[in-house]
Amino acid sequence: MAKVPIMIFLTAGLCAMPWLALYLHDWSTFAIVIHALQFISVSFPWVVPESARWLLSKGRTKETVDIITRAAHMNKKSLTPEVIRELEEFGNEQKNAKNTQASALDLLKTPVLRLRFLVLCVMWLVMILAYDGHVRNSEHIGSNVFVSFTLVGIVELPANFLIIVLVEKVGRRHTTSITRVLSGVACLVIAAIPETYTTSIMALAVTGRFLIAMSINVGQQYKVEVLPTVARGSGTGLIHILGNLSGFISPYVVYLSKIGHYLPYTILGLVSILGGSICVLLPETFNQILPDTLEDGETFFTGQGYCYNPCAGNSTFQDLNSDAENTGRIPQEDEVRERVA
């Protein structure tokens, strides 16, 4: 789970925010400080290498080999001439292909990709609304907003690590679906009990936050694996834009607590259950060959039932990885399909 370190630092930032605000004691200074830190990201294009898989899908073989060679050197490994030759052959095939260029709009042109893309958009919109709603609603839990915000944020740390195990044992689809539905159920239970049950409300709110944190961890990785490489960047970008629009709604959802404590939790619960339910329309991507082209995105992951779980086949991929390390040869797609089948 490549996204887990990101979520760990996000959790650390959330826990530090209330104490930074308390130290600065001025909302305008606080806003300037936390937003000024974002200028560090300007240096990222010169520090973070481009995706080797994306470069290869564009036929930019030399850059791909250079990046993988540097990564191998850092890990005290080396690329064999056979591996480099296979990368060059695949890169040349992609360079001559007609569909090396694609945009997010191309994802709407075919039925399977269109359904998956729209489900991902709704899933992300619901997930951001639920997560942001839980974060903002932390001020209504406990008597001290600084302490409650920090404590509820800390519960995300075990969620960040537990999710690593769950996605390997349960898979992407079932993990994100189950955690989101259970988070919604926790919210609905809060809405159903009296406001005077403060201990129960706090325990359930922490549980809901814990579960939605696990769900957003998987969601970060899930959408990247479902979309084909040629449209992955633009597709995930559009999903983020559409999904983050719900961030404008969450303050108003939380403000409904002025009318009744049950209203925010009712809305968060219903949207979480909705988001978890539609996840069953997405394919399971764990232990699967990921799509590179639009045609791959339309045909890959077909034939999966709602109860499909490839986690039992994990040893197959471990065997393939072991063979690749011993022989220095990249398994071909048809070979992987035959071994996984």
mmCIF file of N, CA and C in Angstrom, residues 16-34:
data_model
loop_
_atom_site.group_PDB
_atom_site.id
_atom_site.type_symbol
_atom_site.label_atom_id
_atom_site.label_comp_id
_atom_site.label_asym_id
_atom_site.label_seq_id
_atom_site.Cartn_x
_atom_site.Cartn_y
_atom_site.Cartn_z
ATOM 1 N N ALA A 16 -1.164 17.546 15.004
ATOM 2 C CA ALA A 16 -0.368 18.729 15.360
ATOM 3 C C ALA A 16 -1.145 20.030 15.178
ATOM 4 N N MET A 17 -2.152 20.025 14.305
ATOM 5 C CA MET A 17 -2.872 21.259 13.981
ATOM 6 C C MET A 17 -3.481 21.976 15.185
ATOM 7 N N PRO A 18 -4.219 21.295 16.058
ATOM 8 C CA PRO A 18 -4.844 22.039 17.169
ATOM 9 C C PRO A 18 -3.830 22.701 18.091
ATOM 10 N N TRP A 19 -2.688 22.073 18.299
ATOM 11 C CA TRP A 19 -1.684 22.638 19.206
ATOM 12 C C TRP A 19 -0.926 23.775 18.535
ATOM 13 N N LEU A 20 -0.773 23.698 17.224
ATOM 14 C CA LEU A 20 -0.200 24.832 16.498
ATOM 15 C C LEU A 20 -1.138 26.027 16.568
ATOM 16 N N ALA A 21 -2.437 25.757 16.423
ATOM 17 C CA ALA A 21 -3.429 26.835 16.522
ATOM 18 C C ALA A 21 -3.441 27.439 17.926
ATOM 19 N N LEU A 22 -3.318 26.580 18.934
ATOM 20 C CA LEU A 22 -3.302 27.067 20.313
ATOM 21 C C LEU A 22 -2.061 27.915 20.578
ATOM 22 N N TYR A 23 -0.931 27.511 19.994
ATOM 23 C CA TYR A 23 0.319 28.248 20.193
ATOM 24 C C TYR A 23 0.279 29.607 19.496
ATOM 25 N N LEU A 24 -0.216 29.641 18.252
ATOM 26 C CA LEU A 24 -0.251 30.900 17.500
ATOM 27 C C LEU A 24 -1.344 31.832 18.014
ATOM 28 N N HIS A 25 -2.441 31.246 18.447
ATOM 29 C CA HIS A 25 -3.523 32.008 19.086
ATOM 30 C C HIS A 25 -4.104 33.096 18.173
ATOM 31 N N ASP A 26 -4.029 32.877 16.864
ATOM 32 C CA ASP A 26 -4.610 33.833 15.917
ATOM 33 C C ASP A 26 -4.934 33.073 14.637
ATOM 34 N N TRP A 27 -6.197 33.109 14.230
ATOM 35 C CA TRP A 27 -6.618 32.273 13.106
ATOM 36 C C TRP A 27 -5.954 32.685 11.795
ATOM 37 N N SER A 28 -5.719 33.984 11.583
ATOM 38 C CA SER A 28 -5.114 34.433 10.330
ATOM 39 C C SER A 28 -3.650 34.001 10.238
ATOM 40 N N THR A 29 -2.919 34.116 11.348
ATOM 41 C CA THR A 29 -1.525 33.655 11.366
ATOM 42 C C THR A 29 -1.467 32.147 11.168
ATOM 43 N N PHE A 30 -2.391 31.437 11.804
ATOM 44 C CA PHE A 30 -2.465 29.977 11.658
ATOM 45 C C PHE A 30 -2.700 29.593 10.200
ATOM 46 N N ALA A 31 -3.616 30.282 9.532
ATOM 47 C CA ALA A 31 -3.915 29.990 8.127
ATOM 48 C C ALA A 31 -2.700 30.247 7.243
ATOM 49 N N ILE A 32 -1.985 31.331 7.498
ATOM 50 C CA ILE A 32 -0.798 31.657 6.700
ATOM 51 C C ILE A 32 0.279 30.590 6.876
ATOM 52 N N VAL A 33 0.495 30.152 8.112
ATOM 53 C CA VAL A 33 1.550 29.177 8.391
ATOM 54 C C VAL A 33 1.268 27.842 7.709
ATOM 55 N N ILE A 34 0.058 27.315 7.874
ATOM 56 C CA ILE A 34 -0.225 25.983 7.329
ATOM 57 C C ILE A 34 -0.279 25.990 5.806
#
